[in-house]
PDB file of C-alpha atoms in Angstrom:
ATOM      1  CA  MET A 185      -4.540 -13.692   4.343  1.00 68.00           C
ATOM      2  CA  VAL A 186      -3.613 -17.301   5.124  1.00 79.00           C
ATOM      3  CA  HIS A 187       0.007 -16.314   5.739  1.00 84.00           C
ATOM      4  CA  LEU A 188      -1.091 -13.521   8.058  1.00 89.00           C
ATOM      5  CA  MET A 189      -3.309 -15.875  10.056  1.00 88.00           C
ATOM      6  CA  ALA A 190      -0.470 -18.400  10.333  1.00 90.00           C
ATOM      7  CA  GLY A 191       1.944 -15.653  11.357  1.00 92.00           C
ATOM      8  CA  GLU A 192      -0.460 -14.389  13.989  1.00 92.00           C
ATOM      9  CA  ALA A 193      -0.965 -17.883  15.392  1.00 92.00           C
ATOM     10  CA  ALA A 194       2.775 -18.594  15.483  1.00 94.00           C
ATOM     11  CA  ARG A 195       3.531 -15.245  17.108  1.00 95.00           C
ATOM     12  CA  HIS A 196       1.024 -15.958  19.848  1.00 94.00           C
ATOM     13  CA  LEU A 197       1.840 -19.646  20.431  1.00 94.00           C
ATOM     14  CA  LEU A 198       5.628 -19.170  20.320  1.00 96.00           C
ATOM     15  CA  ASP A 199       5.620 -15.796  22.092  1.00 96.00           C
ATOM     16  CA  LEU A 200       7.586 -14.146  19.267  1.00 97.00           C
ATOM     17  CA  ASP A 201       8.162 -10.402  19.038  1.00 96.00           C
ATOM     18  CA  VAL A 202       8.326 -10.159  15.240  1.00 96.00           C
ATOM     19  CA  ILE A 203       7.285 -12.324  12.297  1.00 97.00           C
ATOM     20  CA  THR A 204       9.306 -11.770   9.121  1.00 96.00           C
ATOM     21  CA  PHE A 205       7.720 -12.703   5.797  1.00 95.00           C
ATOM     22  CA  ILE A 206      10.337 -13.576   3.190  1.00 94.00           C
ATOM     23  CA  THR A 207       8.968 -13.484  -0.347  1.00 90.00           C
ATOM     24  CA  ALA A 208      10.496 -16.205  -2.529  1.00 89.00           C
ATOM     25  CA  GLY A 209      12.245 -14.840  -5.587  1.00 85.00           C
ATOM     26  CA  ASP A 210      12.330 -17.967  -7.753  1.00 82.00           C
ATOM     27  CA  PRO A 211      10.653 -20.885  -5.942  1.00 79.00           C
ATOM     28  CA  TYR A 212      12.410 -23.752  -7.727  1.00 72.00           C
ATOM     29  CA  GLN A 213       9.909 -26.393  -6.598  1.00 71.00           C
ATOM     30  CA  LYS A 214       6.991 -24.519  -8.128  1.00 72.00           C
ATOM     31  CA  HIS A 215       8.192 -24.103 -11.705  1.00 66.00           C
ATOM     32  CA  ASP A 216       5.280 -26.214 -12.960  1.00 73.00           C
ATOM     33  CA  ILE A 217       2.688 -24.094 -11.122  1.00 76.00           C
ATOM     34  CA  PRO A 218       1.488 -20.726 -12.434  1.00 76.00           C
ATOM     35  CA  LEU A 219       2.691 -18.049 -10.001  1.00 74.00           C
ATOM     36  CA  SER A 220       2.574 -14.292  -9.862  1.00 82.00           C
ATOM     37  CA  ASP A 221       5.916 -12.739 -10.739  1.00 86.00           C
ATOM     38  CA  ARG A 222       8.356 -11.955  -7.937  1.00 84.00           C
ATOM     39  CA  ASP A 223       7.703  -8.212  -7.938  1.00 91.00           C
ATOM     40  CA  HIS A 224       3.957  -8.718  -7.688  1.00 92.00           C
ATOM     41  CA  ARG A 225       4.367 -11.228  -4.833  1.00 90.00           C
ATOM     42  CA  TRP A 226       6.685  -8.765  -3.059  1.00 94.00           C
ATOM     43  CA  GLU A 227       4.108  -5.978  -3.399  1.00 95.00           C
ATOM     44  CA  MET A 228       1.369  -8.284  -2.075  1.00 92.00           C
ATOM     45  CA  THR A 229       3.541  -9.120   0.937  1.00 94.00           C
ATOM     46  CA  GLN A 230       4.117  -5.461   1.724  1.00 95.00           C
ATOM     47  CA  LEU A 231       0.431  -4.608   1.342  1.00 95.00           C
ATOM     48  CA  GLY A 232      -0.647  -7.576   3.446  1.00 94.00           C
ATOM     49  CA  ILE A 233       1.400  -6.599   6.474  1.00 95.00           C
ATOM     50  CA  ASP A 234       0.936  -2.844   6.184  1.00 96.00           C
ATOM     51  CA  GLY A 235      -0.063  -1.389   9.531  1.00 95.00           C
ATOM     52  CA  ILE A 236       0.815  -4.470  11.588  1.00 96.00           C
ATOM     53  CA  ASP A 237       3.833  -3.400  13.593  1.00 96.00           C
ATOM     54  CA  TYR A 238       4.964  -6.907  14.603  1.00 97.00           C
ATOM     55  CA  PHE A 239       5.044  -8.142  10.986  1.00 97.00           C
ATOM     56  CA  GLU A 240       7.881  -7.215   8.645  1.00 97.00           C
ATOM     57  CA  ALA A 241       8.649  -7.953   5.006  1.00 96.00           C
ATOM     58  CA  ASP A 242      12.077  -9.053   3.809  1.00 96.00           C
ATOM     59  CA  ASP A 243      13.061  -8.915   0.138  1.00 96.00           C
ATOM     60  CA  ARG A 244      16.436 -10.695   0.270  1.00 95.00           C
ATOM     61  CA  GLU A 245      15.169 -13.583  -1.899  1.00 94.00           C
ATOM     62  CA  VAL A 246      13.369 -11.295  -4.340  1.00 93.00           C
ATOM     63  CA  ARG A 247      16.613  -9.376  -4.928  1.00 93.00           C
ATOM     64  CA  ARG A 248      18.729 -12.513  -5.387  1.00 92.00           C
ATOM     65  CA  ALA A 249      19.067 -14.026  -8.863  1.00 91.00           C
ATOM     66  CA  GLY A 250      18.597 -17.734  -9.423  1.00 90.00           C
ATOM     67  CA  PRO A 251      16.530 -20.313  -7.591  1.00 89.00           C
ATOM     68  CA  SER A 252      15.420 -19.510  -4.041  1.00 90.00           C
ATOM     69  CA  TYR A 253      17.010 -22.060  -1.744  1.00 93.00           C
ATOM     70  CA  MET A 254      16.248 -21.603   1.948  1.00 95.00           C
ATOM     71  CA  ILE A 255      19.767 -22.651   2.905  1.00 96.00           C
ATOM     72  CA  ASP A 256      21.163 -19.731   0.872  1.00 95.00           C
ATOM     73  CA  THR A 257      18.744 -17.349   2.553  1.00 96.00           C
ATOM     74  CA  LEU A 258      19.696 -18.624   5.998  1.00 97.00           C
ATOM     75  CA  ALA A 259      23.368 -17.984   5.203  1.00 96.00           C
ATOM     76  CA  THR A 260      22.581 -14.259   4.959  1.00 96.00           C
ATOM     77  CA  PHE A 261      21.507 -14.079   8.610  1.00 96.00           C
ATOM     78  CA  ASP A 262      23.936 -13.667  11.490  1.00 96.00           C
ATOM     79  CA  GLU A 263      24.932 -17.004  13.012  1.00 93.00           C
ATOM     80  CA  ASP A 264      23.658 -15.967  16.434  1.00 94.00           C
ATOM     81  CA  GLU A 265      20.162 -15.063  15.195  1.00 94.00           C
ATOM     82  CA  GLU A 266      17.480 -17.451  16.385  1.00 96.00           C
ATOM     83  CA  ILE A 267      15.260 -18.322  13.429  1.00 97.00           C
ATOM     84  CA  PHE A 268      11.861 -19.971  13.589  1.00 97.00           C
ATOM     85  CA  MET A 269      10.841 -21.248  10.161  1.00 97.00           C
ATOM     86  CA  ILE A 270       7.040 -21.325  10.134  1.00 96.00           C
ATOM     87  CA  LEU A 271       5.504 -23.787   7.679  1.00 94.00           C
ATOM     88  CA  GLY A 272       2.082 -25.226   7.055  1.00 93.00           C
ATOM     89  CA  ALA A 273       1.935 -28.971   7.680  1.00 95.00           C
ATOM     90  CA  ASP A 274       1.432 -29.550   3.947  1.00 93.00           C
ATOM     91  CA  ALA A 275       4.751 -27.803   3.227  1.00 93.00           C
ATOM     92  CA  ALA A 276       6.517 -29.460   6.161  1.00 97.00           C
ATOM     93  CA  VAL A 277       5.887 -32.976   4.836  1.00 97.00           C
ATOM     94  CA  GLY A 278       7.887 -31.939   1.764  1.00 95.00           C
ATOM     95  CA  LEU A 279      10.969 -30.840   3.715  1.00 97.00           C
ATOM     96  CA  PRO A 280      13.073 -33.849   2.626  1.00 97.00           C
ATOM     97  CA  SER A 281      12.731 -32.660  -0.994  1.00 95.00           C
ATOM     98  CA  TRP A 282      14.306 -29.276  -0.186  1.00 96.00           C
ATOM     99  CA  HIS A 283      17.850 -28.462  -1.240  1.00 96.00           C
ATOM    100  CA  ARG A 284      20.119 -29.295   1.752  1.00 97.00           C
ATOM    101  CA  TRP A 285      17.096 -29.755   3.956  1.00 97.00           C
ATOM    102  CA  GLU A 286      19.060 -31.290   6.842  1.00 98.00           C
ATOM    103  CA  ASP A 287      21.159 -28.117   7.047  1.00 98.00           C
ATOM    104  CA  VAL A 288      17.992 -26.010   6.964  1.00 98.00           C
ATOM    105  CA  VAL A 289      16.428 -27.826   9.922  1.00 97.00           C
ATOM    106  CA  ASP A 290      19.753 -27.745  11.800  1.00 97.00           C
ATOM    107  CA  ARG A 291      19.908 -23.954  11.447  1.00 98.00           C
ATOM    108  CA  THR A 292      16.271 -23.210  12.326  1.00 97.00           C
ATOM    109  CA  THR A 293      13.544 -24.169  14.719  1.00 98.00           C
ATOM    110  CA  VAL A 294      10.832 -25.576  12.476  1.00 98.00           C
ATOM    111  CA  ALA A 295       7.363 -24.540  13.627  1.00 98.00           C
ATOM    112  CA  VAL A 296       4.570 -26.392  11.849  1.00 97.00           C
ATOM    113  CA  ILE A 297       1.061 -24.963  11.591  1.00 95.00           C
ATOM    114  CA  SER A 298      -1.539 -27.738  11.595  1.00 93.00           C
ATOM    115  CA  ARG A 299      -3.526 -28.106   8.379  1.00 90.00           C
ATOM    116  CA  PRO A 300      -6.687 -30.059   7.575  1.00 89.00           C
ATOM    117  CA  GLY A 301      -5.897 -33.343   5.889  1.00 92.00           C
ATOM    118  CA  VAL A 302      -2.299 -33.522   7.135  1.00 94.00           C
ATOM    119  CA  ALA A 303      -1.697 -35.577  10.262  1.00 95.00           C
ATOM    120  CA  GLU A 304       1.115 -34.686  12.612  1.00 97.00           C
ATOM    121  CA  GLU A 305       2.448 -38.221  12.079  1.00 98.00           C
ATOM    122  CA  GLU A 306       3.138 -37.332   8.439  1.00 98.00           C
ATOM    123  CA  VAL A 307       5.351 -34.448   9.552  1.00 98.00           C
ATOM    124  CA  ALA A 308       7.059 -36.654  12.152  1.00 98.00           C
ATOM    125  CA  ALA A 309       7.810 -39.211   9.423  1.00 98.00           C
ATOM    126  CA  THR A 310      10.143 -36.697   7.729  1.00 97.00           C
ATOM    127  CA  GLY A 311      12.580 -37.081  10.607  1.00 96.00           C
ATOM    128  CA  ALA A 312      12.898 -33.316  10.959  1.00 96.00           C
ATOM    129  CA  PRO A 313      12.705 -31.861  14.457  1.00 97.00           C
ATOM    130  CA  TYR A 314       9.727 -29.517  14.754  1.00 98.00           C
ATOM    131  CA  ILE A 315       7.287 -27.789  17.055  1.00 98.00           C
ATOM    132  CA  TRP A 316       3.649 -28.638  16.248  1.00 97.00           C
ATOM    133  CA  LEU A 317       1.332 -25.637  16.452  1.00 96.00           C
ATOM    134  CA  ASP A 318      -2.196 -26.948  16.739  1.00 90.00           C
ATOM    135  CA  THR A 319      -4.310 -24.203  15.215  1.00 86.00           C
ATOM    136  CA  PRO A 320      -7.748 -24.053  13.641  1.00 69.00           C
ATOM    137  CA  GLY A 321      -7.170 -25.479  10.174  1.00 58.00           C
ATOM    138  CA  ILE A 322      -7.108 -23.299   7.107  1.00 55.00           C
ATOM    139  CA  PRO A 323      -8.178 -25.318   4.049  1.00 54.00           C
ATOM    140  CA  ILE A 324      -6.234 -23.242   1.489  1.00 47.00           C
ATOM    141  CA  SER A 325      -2.550 -23.750   0.719  1.00 50.00           C
ATOM    142  CA  SER A 326      -0.356 -20.736   0.011  1.00 49.00           C
ATOM    143  CA  THR A 327       0.162 -21.988  -3.550  1.00 45.00           C
ATOM    144  CA  MET A 328      -3.567 -21.617  -4.208  1.00 40.00           C
ATOM    145  CA  LEU A 329      -3.537 -17.918  -3.324  1.00 41.00           C
TER     146      LEU A 329
END
């Protein structure tokens, strides 16, 4: 539900036609956190967007073996595709810990959904270029779902 609300807000604020939800296959930074298995998360993604014609689900990470690195996922898109990477502010402050994060932010437009307890200045401190989307805060992180 949180992802859908964030997607809806980003679609409206950025005037996007489609929001694509990419389910992580093996989220390498969350190995110490209990997660549903990849197939279950993929099914939840499909069920969550069912009936919303401007949302689509993409399983390219679920199908790929090994850790899910965003830079590898981005390499599977056409070079001329414009990609907005929508993140909660809590995830955005962690961008510098991502594998090849500078390449990720060079390839995408980072759109950051405001979150309670995370100031925009914390996101700015990462040095990553971003668009701040000031939305009503959602006090649950995606990891908690």
